[in-house]
Amino acid sequence: MKKRLALFMVVGAIMVLTGCIRANTIKAPLESGTDETNFIGEEKAKEIVLAKAGLSAQEVRFDRVELDNEKGVWYYEIEFRHGYKEYSADVNAVDGSVKDYEVEMYD
């Protein structure tokens, strides 16, 4: 009897955990309110930030371009360097608006 109860508990736990994991993977795209086909793309996001900085792609070195989700909103996190300045910005992946634009001097 104890073996059946233990087996039942293990199987139940596996089913619950599998359901939770599967629910999270299914819900993630739905929670964002959009899908990647609506995104502007990395190249367009880089163009937007470069225009804001008044620079061209040939003048800079990109350190990072990543797609990230913050509270259901997708952004491209972009970092690049020019001369002794480091630029960083978040570009909305759907509408191209720029958020958190920063320029810092480095040594």
N, CA, C and O atoms as a DFTB+ gen file, in Angstrom:
428 C
 N C O
     1  1       0.820      -1.199       0.000
     2  2       0.000       0.000       0.000
     3  2       0.868       1.269       0.000
     4  3       0.579       2.220      -0.726
     5  1       1.922       1.278       0.811
     6  2       2.796       2.440       0.881
     7  2       3.521       2.659      -0.442
     8  3       3.749       3.799      -0.847
     9  1       3.884       1.564      -1.114
    10  2       4.570       1.683      -2.396
    11  2       3.651       2.311      -3.443
    12  3       4.084       3.145      -4.239
    13  1       2.369       1.901      -3.435
    14  2       1.403       2.473      -4.383
    15  2       1.190       3.956      -4.113
    16  3       1.112       4.761      -5.042
    17  1       1.099       4.305      -2.863
    18  2       0.906       5.704      -2.498
    19  2       2.110       6.534      -2.923
    20  3       1.946       7.624      -3.471
    21  1       3.317       6.034      -2.676
    22  2       4.533       6.742      -3.072
    23  2       4.599       6.882      -4.585
    24  3       4.933       7.949      -5.100
    25  1       4.280       5.798      -5.303
    26  2       4.281       5.833      -6.761
    27  2       3.252       6.844      -7.266
    28  3       3.537       7.618      -8.180
    29  1       2.074       6.836      -6.682
    30  2       1.024       7.778      -7.063
    31  2       1.481       9.226      -6.850
    32  3       1.221      10.089      -7.689
    33  1       2.157       9.490      -5.735
    34  2       2.628      10.843      -5.428
    35  2       3.707      11.277      -6.419
    36  3       3.715      12.424      -6.864
    37  1       4.611      10.373      -6.762
    38  2       5.673      10.700      -7.726
    39  2       5.073      10.999      -9.096
    40  3       5.423      11.997      -9.726
    41  1       4.171      10.136      -9.555
    42  2       3.526      10.338     -10.854
    43  2       2.730      11.650     -10.851
    44  3       2.771      12.404     -11.823
    45  1       2.019      11.914      -9.774
    46  2       1.265      13.160      -9.662
    47  2       2.167      14.378      -9.710
    48  3       1.848      15.365     -10.373
    49  1       3.301      14.314      -9.004
    50  2       4.246      15.432      -9.004
    51  2       4.807      15.665     -10.395
    52  3       4.939      16.809     -10.828
    53  1       5.139      14.584     -11.102
    54  2       5.663      14.712     -12.469
    55  2       4.622      15.354     -13.380
    56  3       4.953      16.215     -14.195
    57  1       3.389      14.945     -13.244
    58  2       2.321      15.510     -14.076
    59  2       2.125      16.996     -13.792
    60  3       1.949      17.791     -14.715
    61  1       2.154      17.364     -12.529
    62  2       1.995      18.772     -12.166
    63  2       3.149      19.601     -12.711
    64  3       2.926      20.652     -13.314
    65  1       4.387      19.138     -12.505
    66  2       5.555      19.877     -12.987
    67  2       5.570      19.970     -14.501
    68  3       5.877      21.030     -15.046
    69  1       5.250      18.903     -15.181
    70  2       5.207      18.917     -16.643
    71  2       4.154      19.898     -17.122
    72  3       4.380      20.629     -18.086
    73  1       3.021      19.921     -16.468
    74  2       1.962      20.861     -16.835
    75  2       2.382      22.300     -16.627
    76  3       2.066      23.157     -17.452
    77  1       3.085      22.586     -15.549
    78  2       3.558      23.943     -15.277
    79  2       4.574      24.384     -16.309
    80  3       4.508      25.503     -16.817
    81  1       5.497      23.519     -16.615
    82  2       6.521      23.869     -17.597
    83  2       5.884      24.099     -18.959
    84  3       6.195      25.077     -19.638
    85  1       5.005      23.211     -19.351
    86  2       4.352      23.348     -20.648
    87  2       3.485      24.605     -20.698
    88  3       3.461      25.294     -21.718
    89  1       2.781      24.910     -19.625
    90  2       1.936      26.102     -19.595
    91  2       2.780      27.356     -19.759
    92  3       2.364      28.283     -20.454
    93  1       3.944      27.410     -19.143
    94  2       4.802      28.589     -19.266
    95  2       5.323      28.759     -20.680
    96  3       5.380      29.885     -21.174
    97  1       5.702      27.687     -21.343
    98  2       6.222      27.823     -22.690
    99  2       5.132      28.203     -23.667
   100  3       5.402      28.886     -24.656
   101  1       3.925      27.783     -23.417
   102  2       2.821      28.135     -24.309
   103  2       2.363      29.569     -24.057
   104  3       2.034      30.283     -25.005
   105  1       2.338      29.998     -22.808
   106  2       1.830      31.320     -22.469
   107  2       2.781      32.455     -22.821
   108  3       2.321      33.570     -23.070
   109  1       4.087      32.216     -22.850
   110  2       5.044      33.301     -23.048
   111  2       4.770      34.123     -24.308
   112  3       4.706      35.349     -24.210
   113  1       4.603      33.511     -25.491
   114  2       4.329      34.334     -26.669
   115  2       2.982      35.049     -26.587
   116  3       2.848      36.166     -27.087
   117  1       1.979      34.419     -25.960
   118  2       0.673      35.045     -25.864
   119  2       0.690      36.248     -24.941
   120  3      -0.005      37.231     -25.198
   121  1       1.475      36.191     -23.864
   122  2       1.538      37.303     -22.923
   123  2       2.177      38.529     -23.543
   124  3       1.887      39.646     -23.114
   125  1       3.034      38.361     -24.536
   126  2       3.706      39.503     -25.144
   127  2       2.749      40.334     -25.981
   128  3       3.006      41.512     -26.233
   129  1       1.639      39.728     -26.417
   130  2       0.669      40.465     -27.203
   131  2       1.052      40.548     -28.669
   132  3       0.358      41.204     -29.447
   133  1       2.117      39.914     -29.057
   134  2       2.567      39.961     -30.445
   135  2       3.427      38.752     -30.734
   136  3       3.703      37.950     -29.842
   137  1       3.844      38.622     -31.962
   138  2       4.789      37.569     -32.297
   139  2       5.922      38.195     -33.114
   140  3       5.830      39.349     -33.533
   141  1       6.975      37.434     -33.333
   142  2       8.172      37.987     -33.969
   143  2       7.946      38.474     -35.389
   144  3       8.751      39.256     -35.894
   145  1       6.887      38.043     -36.048
   146  2       6.646      38.514     -37.408
   147  2       6.294      40.000     -37.425
   148  3       6.386      40.647     -38.468
   149  1       5.890      40.545     -36.276
   150  2       5.577      41.977     -36.181
   151  2       6.784      42.818     -35.763
   152  3       6.686      44.043     -35.706
   153  1       7.909      42.187     -35.474
   154  2       9.085      42.916     -34.990
   155  2       9.788      43.641     -36.133
   156  3       9.749      43.202     -37.282
   157  1      10.430      44.757     -35.798
   158  2      11.130      45.547     -36.811
   159  2      12.430      44.888     -37.250
   160  3      12.900      45.149     -38.357
   161  1      13.019      44.048     -36.422
   162  2      14.265      43.354     -36.749
   163  2      15.488      44.070     -36.200
   164  3      15.457      45.276     -35.957
   165  1      16.564      43.318     -36.009
   166  2      17.803      43.858     -35.436
   167  2      18.392      44.975     -36.291
   168  3      18.819      45.999     -35.757
   169  1      18.421      44.796     -37.605
   170  2      19.044      45.797     -38.477
   171  2      18.319      47.136     -38.405
   172  3      18.960      48.185     -38.331
   173  1      16.993      47.111     -38.425
   174  2      16.213      48.357     -38.326
   175  2      16.418      48.996     -36.955
   176  3      16.527      50.218     -36.855
   177  1      16.473      48.186     -35.900
   178  2      16.707      48.723     -34.554
   179  2      18.073      49.407     -34.492
   180  3      18.202      50.472     -33.890
   181  1      19.088      48.809     -35.105
   182  2      20.422      49.432     -35.136
   183  2      20.385      50.741     -35.914
   184  3      20.987      51.726     -35.485
   185  1      19.693      50.772     -37.047
   186  2      19.574      51.997     -37.842
   187  2      18.948      53.123     -37.023
   188  3      19.394      54.268     -37.091
   189  1      17.918      52.795     -36.252
   190  2      17.214      53.805     -35.444
   191  2      18.159      54.413     -34.409
   192  3      18.202      55.632     -34.246
   193  1      18.913      53.569     -33.713
   194  2      19.818      54.064     -32.669
   195  2      20.988      54.838     -33.291
   196  3      21.411      55.861     -32.754
   197  1      21.498      54.358     -34.402
   198  2      22.596      55.071     -35.072
   199  2      22.142      56.451     -35.538
   200  3      22.897      57.417     -35.425
   201  1      20.929      56.559     -36.057
   202  2      20.400      57.860     -36.474
   203  2      20.301      58.800     -35.280
   204  3      20.624      59.983     -35.389
   205  1      19.858      58.281     -34.150
   206  2      19.755      59.101     -32.938
   207  2      21.127      59.593     -32.496
   208  3      21.263      60.712     -32.000
   209  1      22.147      58.750     -32.677
   210  2      23.512      59.113     -32.288
   211  2      24.212      59.954     -33.353
   212  3      25.261      60.537     -33.082
   213  1      23.651      60.026     -34.554
   214  2      24.276      60.770     -35.645
   215  2      25.500      60.055     -36.206
   216  3      26.447      60.699     -36.658
   217  1      25.481      58.737     -36.176
   218  2      26.619      57.932     -36.625
   219  2      26.171      56.916     -37.669
   220  3      24.978      56.659     -37.837
   221  1      27.154      56.340     -38.369
   222  2      26.862      55.279     -39.330
   223  2      27.415      53.959     -38.808
   224  3      28.236      53.939     -37.891
   225  1      26.964      52.869     -39.391
   226  2      27.409      51.540     -38.965
   227  2      28.908      51.359     -39.163
   228  3      29.542      50.610     -38.419
   229  1      29.487      52.037     -40.159
   230  2      30.917      51.922     -40.421
   231  2      31.767      52.609     -39.349
   232  3      32.951      52.304     -39.204
   233  1      31.170      53.526     -38.605
   234  2      31.905      54.286     -37.601
   235  2      31.893      53.646     -36.210
   236  3      32.620      54.093     -35.323
   237  1      31.090      52.623     -36.010
   238  2      30.923      52.081     -34.665
   239  2      31.285      50.597     -34.611
   240  3      31.423      49.921     -35.630
   241  1      31.431      50.126     -33.372
   242  2      31.600      48.689     -33.117
   243  2      30.463      48.268     -32.194
   244  3      30.354      48.758     -31.070
   245  1      29.617      47.360     -32.670
   246  2      28.509      46.876     -31.861
   247  2      29.020      45.846     -30.871
   248  3      29.687      44.883     -31.250
   249  1      28.702      46.055     -29.601
   250  2      29.088      45.120     -28.546
   251  2      27.971      44.135     -28.229
   252  3      28.226      42.995     -27.841
   253  1      26.732      44.586     -28.398
   254  2      25.604      43.722     -28.025
   255  2      24.337      44.170     -28.741
   256  3      24.025      45.359     -28.806
   257  1      23.622      43.199     -29.270
   258  2      22.273      43.404     -29.798
   259  2      21.482      42.169     -29.386
   260  3      21.711      41.075     -29.903
   261  1      20.550      42.350     -28.455
   262  2      19.772      41.226     -27.930
   263  2      18.303      41.585     -27.863
   264  3      17.936      42.736     -27.628
   265  1      17.474      40.588     -28.071
   266  2      16.041      40.750     -27.925
   267  2      15.661      40.370     -26.503
   268  3      16.035      39.301     -26.022
   269  1      14.915      41.247     -25.826
   270  2      14.547      41.008     -24.433
   271  2      13.101      41.415     -24.211
   272  3      12.580      42.303     -24.885
   273  1      12.464      40.758     -23.263
   274  2      11.081      41.050     -22.924
   275  2      11.034      41.632     -21.515
   276  3      11.482      41.003     -20.557
   277  1      10.490      42.832     -21.403
   278  2      10.313      43.473     -20.098
   279  2       8.828      43.725     -19.878
   280  3       8.229      44.572     -20.541
   281  1       8.243      42.992     -18.954
   282  2       6.831      43.153     -18.589
   283  2       5.904      43.047     -19.803
   284  3       4.949      43.811     -19.941
   285  1       6.205      42.091     -20.674
   286  2       5.354      41.862     -21.837
   287  2       5.668      42.719     -23.041
   288  3       5.008      42.585     -24.071
   289  1       6.658      43.599     -22.947
   290  2       7.045      44.452     -24.074
   291  2       8.417      44.003     -24.568
   292  3       9.360      43.885     -23.786
   293  1       8.518      43.756     -25.863
   294  2       9.778      43.295     -26.452
   295  2      10.643      44.474     -26.869
   296  3      10.162      45.420     -27.493
   297  1      11.939      44.409     -26.513
   298  2      12.910      45.442     -26.849
   299  2      14.173      44.809     -27.397
   300  3      14.542      43.693     -27.031
   301  1      14.837      45.556     -28.294
   302  2      16.198      45.209     -28.678
   303  2      17.117      46.015     -27.768
   304  3      17.052      47.244     -27.751
   305  1      17.964      45.336     -27.021
   306  2      18.970      46.003     -26.192
   307  2      20.214      46.138     -27.053
   308  3      20.780      45.142     -27.502
   309  1      20.634      47.370     -27.279
   310  2      21.748      47.623     -28.193
   311  2      22.834      48.404     -27.473
   312  3      22.559      49.393     -26.794
   313  1      24.080      47.946     -27.628
   314  2      25.245      48.646     -27.094
   315  2      26.294      48.717     -28.197
   316  3      26.555      47.733     -28.889
   317  1      26.895      49.904     -28.350
   318  2      27.962      50.053     -29.326
   319  2      28.924      51.142     -28.876
   320  3      28.619      51.922     -27.974
   321  1      30.093      51.186     -29.518
   322  2      31.145      52.151     -29.163
   323  2      31.562      52.969     -30.374
   324  3      31.541      52.511     -31.516
   325  1      31.944      54.208     -30.066
   326  2      32.523      55.100     -31.073
   327  2      33.504      56.010     -30.343
   328  3      33.128      56.732     -29.420
   329  1      34.750      55.969     -30.761
   330  2      35.761      56.767     -30.073
   331  2      35.844      56.364     -28.617
   332  3      36.009      55.187     -28.297
   333  1      35.729      57.345     -27.734
   334  2      35.768      57.065     -26.295
   335  2      34.375      57.099     -25.667
   336  3      34.231      57.321     -24.465
   337  1      33.361      56.876     -26.488
   338  2      31.985      56.883     -25.989
   339  2      31.359      55.508     -26.157
   340  3      31.589      54.806     -27.142
   341  1      30.550      55.145     -25.148
   342  2      29.777      53.908     -25.202
   343  2      28.297      54.286     -25.202
   344  3      27.832      55.017     -24.328
   345  1      27.574      53.786     -26.180
   346  2      26.162      54.079     -26.351
   347  2      25.337      52.845     -25.968
   348  3      25.737      51.713     -26.243
   349  1      24.202      53.070     -25.343
   350  2      23.284      51.962     -25.058
   351  2      21.854      52.479     -25.174
   352  3      21.549      53.619     -24.822
   353  1      20.999      51.612     -25.673
   354  2      19.591      51.986     -25.834
   355  2      18.739      50.732     -25.909
   356  3      19.210      49.656     -26.277
   357  1      17.478      50.899     -25.553
   358  2      16.478      49.862     -25.750
   359  2      15.535      50.381     -26.829
   360  3      14.997      51.483     -26.713
   361  1      15.336      49.587     -27.877
   362  2      14.457      49.966     -28.978
   363  2      13.258      49.020     -28.973
   364  3      13.419      47.800     -29.008
   365  1      12.073      49.586     -28.929
   366  2      10.857      48.775     -28.941
   367  2      10.846      47.928     -30.207
   368  3      10.982      48.456     -31.311
   369  1      10.685      46.622     -30.052
   370  2      10.785      45.684     -31.176
   371  2       9.604      45.771     -32.135
   372  3       9.679      45.252     -33.249
   373  1       8.513      46.417     -31.723
   374  2       7.342      46.515     -32.586
   375  2       7.245      47.879     -33.255
   376  3       7.076      47.956     -34.472
   377  1       7.350      48.958     -32.479
   378  2       7.142      50.287     -33.065
   379  2       8.420      51.100     -33.281
   380  3       8.364      52.173     -33.882
   381  1       9.570      50.614     -32.804
   382  2      10.841      51.298     -33.046
   383  2      11.120      52.484     -32.137
   384  3      12.111      53.187     -32.335
   385  1      10.276      52.720     -31.151
   386  2      10.532      53.833     -30.231
   387  2      11.756      53.513     -29.359
   388  3      12.008      52.360     -29.010
   389  1      12.505      54.566     -29.020
   390  2      13.739      54.397     -28.252
   391  2      13.474      54.676     -26.787
   392  3      12.844      55.671     -26.426
   393  1      13.971      53.770     -25.946
   394  2      13.807      53.889     -24.496
   395  2      15.191      53.775     -23.864
   396  3      16.026      53.012     -24.350
   397  1      15.441      54.497     -22.821
   398  2      16.690      54.402     -22.045
   399  2      17.938      54.608     -22.899
   400  3      18.846      53.778     -22.875
   401  1      17.989      55.678     -23.634
   402  2      19.160      56.014     -24.459
   403  2      20.223      56.657     -23.571
   404  3      19.945      57.641     -22.885
   405  1      21.438      56.107     -23.579
   406  2      22.517      56.636     -22.746
   407  2      23.820      56.702     -23.533
   408  3      24.088      55.866     -24.396
   409  1      24.622      57.713     -23.215
   410  2      25.967      57.847     -23.782
   411  2      26.917      58.062     -22.616
   412  3      26.706      58.959     -21.799
   413  1      27.958      57.249     -22.533
   414  2      28.932      57.367     -21.448
   415  2      30.328      57.425     -22.027
   416  3      30.612      56.813     -23.057
   417  1      31.199      58.163     -21.358
   418  2      32.614      58.200     -21.715
   419  2      33.307      57.044     -21.012
   420  3      32.960      56.713     -19.878
   421  1      34.280      56.428     -21.668
   422  2      35.058      55.378     -21.038
   423  2      36.532      55.590     -21.346
   424  3      36.890      56.306     -22.281
   425  1      37.368      54.963     -20.554
   426  2      38.822      55.108     -20.730
   427  2      39.388      54.030     -21.606
   428  3      40.593      54.005     -21.855
